[in-house]
Amino acid sequence: MTDRPLRILQILRAPVGGLFRHVADLTRALAARGHSAGVVVDTLANDAQTEGLLAALLPHAALGIHRFPMPRLFGKGDLTTPLAVARLARELDVDILHGHGAKGGFYARLALYGRARAKALYTPHGGVLHYPADSRSGRLFHRIERHLMGKTSAIIFESRYAQTVYSALIGAPKTRTEVIHNGLRPEEFIPIRPAPEAADFVFVGELRALKGVFPLIEALAKVPGATLTMAGDGPDRVALESRIAELGLTGRVTLPGSRPARDIFPLGRCAVVPSLAESLPYVVLEAAAAELPVIATRVGGIPEIFGPTANDLIEAGNADALAGAMRDFLDQPERARVAMVTRLAHIRAGFSVEAMTESIEALYRAARPN
């Protein structure tokens, strides 16, 4: 019967960040629709924060949470894990293997060589798209990707940007493809109001150069008196703190550490996402849904999120342009509010977990083995 519940394994390497957020939301939504889902992750995913996230997901994962070695680059696990996933898929009588990210995508499709009856779908989430075509790793990953195309029932892109980059790097897909945007939960559209002590601007993300944290600090120095909360942690935190001190901004920048976005949003009146590269960042969706004005760069799928307000996006890595946008927010708060309302309507219409799940479920049903 075409309407019988499906049995699905979601496969990813590290249960962190936006990729895991997507998988967790999808797993919960599929369970609510009557399907049985399970999750496969790396054996090294065992720090306290990760264990807490997986424990919270377990009640929704009827097929369990399973761990196999998944080396970040290449290692022994790349030979053993596809066979282990194939064995697991047979034992659980799985219909769909959905691989997320480079390694999850490889294992989902390589498992089909192990006589799993399931069909494989793949969402890159950046993944192989982050490796330049002229690099050694890029050439290898892209070659594997082309080889696995024949084992792929459908490729799901979270943005039109990712779809375009995939075709440029790998070649035009020889299988079904669909753009399905990440979605937000209903409670994420509850407005957040700035706290009395809120800074002018708030940044939420990893403290590393790729997230544009250094141009952001340079821009702040060009906006006299403006204040900034920067929530997160990462490999460039020490260098960032040093640069903040060099620019004399210590009293104007607060670094509260890594905390959930909605806990941090009240600490700023305008969200800033100055990334140098992105796919389809949840933080832009979350901030806009919380009814914060957002300043962001024109990278990845962010123009798709901004929709009718995409002309407000600025050039990545340009501290002068970023400073100009920050001054515009301070000088013209009503204009920023109008843009926020327009953007919110666009996101509410096209970026929900319900719509995301319904579209992915339809692909699963179309691919399901007889």
PDB file of N, CA and C in Angstrom, residues 98-153:
ATOM      1  N   HIS A  98      18.538   7.890   4.302  1.00  0.00           N
ATOM      2  CA  HIS A  98      18.699   9.302   3.948  1.00  0.00           C
ATOM      3  C   HIS A  98      20.019   9.794   4.529  1.00  0.00           C
ATOM      4  N   GLY A  99      21.010  10.023   3.651  1.00  0.00           N
ATOM      5  CA  GLY A  99      22.318  10.484   4.067  1.00  0.00           C
ATOM      6  C   GLY A  99      22.396  12.001   4.075  1.00  0.00           C
ATOM      7  N   HIS A 100      22.999  12.549   5.128  1.00  0.00           N
ATOM      8  CA  HIS A 100      23.129  14.001   5.291  1.00  0.00           C
ATOM      9  C   HIS A 100      24.606  14.364   5.404  1.00  0.00           C
ATOM     10  N   GLY A 101      25.031  15.368   4.632  1.00  0.00           N
ATOM     11  CA  GLY A 101      26.437  15.737   4.627  1.00  0.00           C
ATOM     12  C   GLY A 101      27.253  14.755   3.804  1.00  0.00           C
ATOM     13  N   ALA A 102      28.539  15.058   3.636  1.00  0.00           N
ATOM     14  CA  ALA A 102      29.387  14.245   2.763  1.00  0.00           C
ATOM     15  C   ALA A 102      29.446  12.785   3.209  1.00  0.00           C
ATOM     16  N   LYS A 103      29.825  12.556   4.470  1.00  0.00           N
ATOM     17  CA  LYS A 103      29.979  11.173   4.931  1.00  0.00           C
ATOM     18  C   LYS A 103      28.643  10.448   5.043  1.00  0.00           C
ATOM     19  N   GLY A 104      27.621  11.115   5.576  1.00  0.00           N
ATOM     20  CA  GLY A 104      26.317  10.479   5.645  1.00  0.00           C
ATOM     21  C   GLY A 104      25.809  10.095   4.270  1.00  0.00           C
ATOM     22  N   GLY A 105      26.041  10.980   3.296  1.00  0.00           N
ATOM     23  CA  GLY A 105      25.622  10.696   1.931  1.00  0.00           C
ATOM     24  C   GLY A 105      26.376   9.539   1.319  1.00  0.00           C
ATOM     25  N   PHE A 106      27.678   9.455   1.588  1.00  0.00           N
ATOM     26  CA  PHE A 106      28.462   8.337   1.065  1.00  0.00           C
ATOM     27  C   PHE A 106      27.965   7.014   1.648  1.00  0.00           C
ATOM     28  N   TYR A 107      27.804   6.958   2.984  1.00  0.00           N
ATOM     29  CA  TYR A 107      27.447   5.702   3.630  1.00  0.00           C
ATOM     30  C   TYR A 107      26.057   5.227   3.222  1.00  0.00           C
ATOM     31  N   ALA A 108      25.110   6.158   3.079  1.00  0.00           N
ATOM     32  CA  ALA A 108      23.744   5.767   2.702  1.00  0.00           C
ATOM     33  C   ALA A 108      23.744   5.064   1.355  1.00  0.00           C
ATOM     34  N   ARG A 109      24.546   5.553   0.434  1.00  0.00           N
ATOM     35  CA  ARG A 109      24.530   4.976  -0.911  1.00  0.00           C
ATOM     36  C   ARG A 109      25.469   3.782  -1.046  1.00  0.00           C
ATOM     37  N   LEU A 110      26.600   3.827  -0.353  1.00  0.00           N
ATOM     38  CA  LEU A 110      27.491   2.661  -0.373  1.00  0.00           C
ATOM     39  C   LEU A 110      26.829   1.450   0.277  1.00  0.00           C
ATOM     40  N   ALA A 111      25.931   1.688   1.234  1.00  0.00           N
ATOM     41  CA  ALA A 111      25.251   0.572   1.895  1.00  0.00           C
ATOM     42  C   ALA A 111      24.425  -0.244   0.916  1.00  0.00           C
ATOM     43  N   LEU A 112      24.015   0.356  -0.186  1.00  0.00           N
ATOM     44  CA  LEU A 112      23.204  -0.376  -1.162  1.00  0.00           C
ATOM     45  C   LEU A 112      24.004  -1.463  -1.862  1.00  0.00           C
ATOM     46  N   TYR A 113      25.342  -1.349  -1.823  1.00  0.00           N
ATOM     47  CA  TYR A 113      26.180  -2.406  -2.375  1.00  0.00           C
ATOM     48  C   TYR A 113      26.178  -3.636  -1.454  1.00  0.00           C
ATOM     49  N   GLY A 114      25.701  -3.439  -0.227  1.00  0.00           N
ATOM     50  CA  GLY A 114      25.650  -4.534   0.744  1.00  0.00           C
ATOM     51  C   GLY A 114      24.306  -5.223   0.771  1.00  0.00           C
ATOM     52  N   ARG A 115      23.578  -5.195  -0.331  1.00  0.00           N
ATOM     53  CA  ARG A 115      22.316  -5.904  -0.523  1.00  0.00           C
ATOM     54  C   ARG A 115      21.188  -5.374   0.359  1.00  0.00           C
ATOM     55  N   ALA A 116      21.304  -4.120   0.811  1.00  0.00           N
ATOM     56  CA  ALA A 116      20.160  -3.515   1.501  1.00  0.00           C
ATOM     57  C   ALA A 116      19.063  -3.262   0.468  1.00  0.00           C
ATOM     58  N   ARG A 117      17.818  -3.570   0.810  1.00  0.00           N
ATOM     59  CA  ARG A 117      16.723  -3.387  -0.141  1.00  0.00           C
ATOM     60  C   ARG A 117      16.263  -1.939  -0.199  1.00  0.00           C
ATOM     61  N   ALA A 118      16.726  -1.118   0.718  1.00  0.00           N
ATOM     62  CA  ALA A 118      16.284   0.272   0.827  1.00  0.00           C
ATOM     63  C   ALA A 118      16.697   1.096  -0.383  1.00  0.00           C
ATOM     64  N   LYS A 119      16.097   2.258  -0.512  1.00  0.00           N
ATOM     65  CA  LYS A 119      16.496   3.251  -1.485  1.00  0.00           C
ATOM     66  C   LYS A 119      17.216   4.385  -0.754  1.00  0.00           C
ATOM     67  N   ALA A 120      18.143   5.040  -1.444  1.00  0.00           N
ATOM     68  CA  ALA A 120      18.968   6.061  -0.812  1.00  0.00           C
ATOM     69  C   ALA A 120      18.661   7.451  -1.356  1.00  0.00           C
ATOM     70  N   LEU A 121      18.487   8.403  -0.430  1.00  0.00           N
ATOM     71  CA  LEU A 121      18.368   9.811  -0.768  1.00  0.00           C
ATOM     72  C   LEU A 121      19.507  10.545  -0.085  1.00  0.00           C
ATOM     73  N   TYR A 122      19.789  11.740  -0.559  1.00  0.00           N
ATOM     74  CA  TYR A 122      20.999  12.440  -0.121  1.00  0.00           C
ATOM     75  C   TYR A 122      20.742  13.937  -0.054  1.00  0.00           C
ATOM     76  N   THR A 123      21.132  14.554   1.061  1.00  0.00           N
ATOM     77  CA  THR A 123      21.123  16.015   1.204  1.00  0.00           C
ATOM     78  C   THR A 123      22.547  16.462   1.505  1.00  0.00           C
ATOM     79  N   PRO A 124      23.181  17.240   0.620  1.00  0.00           N
ATOM     80  CA  PRO A 124      24.591  17.605   0.834  1.00  0.00           C
ATOM     81  C   PRO A 124      24.851  18.481   2.068  1.00  0.00           C
ATOM     82  N   HIS A 125      23.947  19.440   2.386  1.00  0.00           N
ATOM     83  CA  HIS A 125      24.185  20.375   3.495  1.00  0.00           C
ATOM     84  C   HIS A 125      25.569  21.023   3.373  1.00  0.00           C
ATOM     85  N   GLY A 126      25.957  21.425   2.204  1.00  0.00           N
ATOM     86  CA  GLY A 126      27.330  21.919   2.020  1.00  0.00           C
ATOM     87  C   GLY A 126      28.212  20.737   1.667  1.00  0.00           C
ATOM     88  N   GLY A 127      28.709  20.038   2.698  1.00  0.00           N
ATOM     89  CA  GLY A 127      29.450  18.794   2.506  1.00  0.00           C
ATOM     90  C   GLY A 127      30.482  18.847   1.393  1.00  0.00           C
ATOM     91  N   VAL A 128      30.293  18.003   0.372  1.00  0.00           N
ATOM     92  CA  VAL A 128      31.252  17.939  -0.731  1.00  0.00           C
ATOM     93  C   VAL A 128      31.342  19.265  -1.481  1.00  0.00           C
ATOM     94  N   LEU A 129      30.351  20.128  -1.318  1.00  0.00           N
ATOM     95  CA  LEU A 129      30.355  21.410  -2.030  1.00  0.00           C
ATOM     96  C   LEU A 129      31.369  22.371  -1.441  1.00  0.00           C
ATOM     97  N   HIS A 130      31.874  22.076  -0.251  1.00  0.00           N
ATOM     98  CA  HIS A 130      32.857  22.946   0.392  1.00  0.00           C
ATOM     99  C   HIS A 130      34.281  22.666  -0.068  1.00  0.00           C
ATOM    100  N   TYR A 131      34.475  21.597  -0.836  1.00  0.00           N
ATOM    101  CA  TYR A 131      35.819  21.233  -1.289  1.00  0.00           C
ATOM    102  C   TYR A 131      36.052  21.774  -2.698  1.00  0.00           C
ATOM    103  N   PRO A 132      37.044  22.654  -2.876  1.00  0.00           N
ATOM    104  CA  PRO A 132      37.312  23.204  -4.206  1.00  0.00           C
ATOM    105  C   PRO A 132      37.641  22.101  -5.205  1.00  0.00           C
ATOM    106  N   ALA A 133      37.233  22.295  -6.442  1.00  0.00           N
ATOM    107  CA  ALA A 133      37.450  21.277  -7.469  1.00  0.00           C
ATOM    108  C   ALA A 133      38.922  21.060  -7.773  1.00  0.00           C
ATOM    109  N   ASP A 134      39.768  22.061  -7.496  1.00  0.00           N
ATOM    110  CA  ASP A 134      41.191  21.936  -7.808  1.00  0.00           C
ATOM    111  C   ASP A 134      42.013  21.428  -6.627  1.00  0.00           C
ATOM    112  N   SER A 135      41.366  21.079  -5.510  1.00  0.00           N
ATOM    113  CA  SER A 135      42.093  20.522  -4.366  1.00  0.00           C
ATOM    114  C   SER A 135      42.106  19.002  -4.450  1.00  0.00           C
ATOM    115  N   ARG A 136      43.067  18.390  -3.795  1.00  0.00           N
ATOM    116  CA  ARG A 136      43.168  16.928  -3.816  1.00  0.00           C
ATOM    117  C   ARG A 136      41.922  16.290  -3.208  1.00  0.00           C
ATOM    118  N   SER A 137      41.499  16.810  -2.035  1.00  0.00           N
ATOM    119  CA  SER A 137      40.300  16.277  -1.391  1.00  0.00           C
ATOM    120  C   SER A 137      39.079  16.497  -2.264  1.00  0.00           C
ATOM    121  N   GLY A 138      38.999  17.685  -2.877  1.00  0.00           N
ATOM    122  CA  GLY A 138      37.861  17.997  -3.737  1.00  0.00           C
ATOM    123  C   GLY A 138      37.758  17.035  -4.902  1.00  0.00           C
ATOM    124  N   ARG A 139      38.875  16.781  -5.568  1.00  0.00           N
ATOM    125  CA  ARG A 139      38.849  15.865  -6.717  1.00  0.00           C
ATOM    126  C   ARG A 139      38.387  14.481  -6.300  1.00  0.00           C
ATOM    127  N   LEU A 140      38.853  14.024  -5.128  1.00  0.00           N
ATOM    128  CA  LEU A 140      38.487  12.693  -4.659  1.00  0.00           C
ATOM    129  C   LEU A 140      37.011  12.629  -4.273  1.00  0.00           C
ATOM    130  N   PHE A 141      36.556  13.582  -3.438  1.00  0.00           N
ATOM    131  CA  PHE A 141      35.156  13.594  -3.011  1.00  0.00           C
ATOM    132  C   PHE A 141      34.219  13.736  -4.207  1.00  0.00           C
ATOM    133  N   HIS A 142      34.571  14.594  -5.153  1.00  0.00           N
ATOM    134  CA  HIS A 142      33.691  14.814  -6.303  1.00  0.00           C
ATOM    135  C   HIS A 142      33.635  13.570  -7.207  1.00  0.00           C
ATOM    136  N   ARG A 143      34.762  12.872  -7.307  1.00  0.00           N
ATOM    137  CA  ARG A 143      34.782  11.636  -8.108  1.00  0.00           C
ATOM    138  C   ARG A 143      33.876  10.577  -7.466  1.00  0.00           C
ATOM    139  N   ILE A 144      33.973  10.445  -6.149  1.00  0.00           N
ATOM    140  CA  ILE A 144      33.113   9.494  -5.446  1.00  0.00           C
ATOM    141  C   ILE A 144      31.652   9.874  -5.635  1.00  0.00           C
ATOM    142  N   GLU A 145      31.367  11.165  -5.542  1.00  0.00           N
ATOM    143  CA  GLU A 145      29.993  11.642  -5.690  1.00  0.00           C
ATOM    144  C   GLU A 145      29.429  11.277  -7.063  1.00  0.00           C
ATOM    145  N   ARG A 146      30.225  11.462  -8.106  1.00  0.00           N
ATOM    146  CA  ARG A 146      29.754  11.106  -9.457  1.00  0.00           C
ATOM    147  C   ARG A 146      29.496   9.597  -9.561  1.00  0.00           C
ATOM    148  N   HIS A 147      30.375   8.819  -8.933  1.00  0.00           N
ATOM    149  CA  HIS A 147      30.234   7.365  -8.991  1.00  0.00           C
ATOM    150  C   HIS A 147      28.954   6.904  -8.293  1.00  0.00           C
ATOM    151  N   LEU A 148      28.589   7.580  -7.195  1.00  0.00           N
ATOM    152  CA  LEU A 148      27.441   7.159  -6.402  1.00  0.00           C
ATOM    153  C   LEU A 148      26.110   7.666  -6.945  1.00  0.00           C
ATOM    154  N   MET A 149      26.157   8.480  -7.992  1.00  0.00           N
ATOM    155  CA  MET A 149      24.930   9.037  -8.548  1.00  0.00           C
ATOM    156  C   MET A 149      23.944   7.937  -8.936  1.00  0.00           C
ATOM    157  N   GLY A 150      24.458   6.837  -9.451  1.00  0.00           N
ATOM    158  CA  GLY A 150      23.592   5.757  -9.889  1.00  0.00           C
ATOM    159  C   GLY A 150      22.869   5.050  -8.760  1.00  0.00           C
ATOM    160  N   LYS A 151      23.353   5.228  -7.535  1.00  0.00           N
ATOM    161  CA  LYS A 151      22.717   4.618  -6.368  1.00  0.00           C
ATOM    162  C   LYS A 151      21.791   5.594  -5.642  1.00  0.00           C
ATOM    163  N   THR A 152      21.581   6.762  -6.210  1.00  0.00           N
ATOM    164  CA  THR A 152      20.838   7.828  -5.538  1.00  0.00           C
ATOM    165  C   THR A 152      19.449   7.973  -6.141  1.00  0.00           C
ATOM    166  N   SER A 153      18.423   7.775  -5.327  1.00  0.00           N
ATOM    167  CA  SER A 153      17.050   7.922  -5.821  1.00  0.00           C
ATOM    168  C   SER A 153      16.649   9.385  -5.948  1.00  0.00           C
TER     169      SER A 153
END
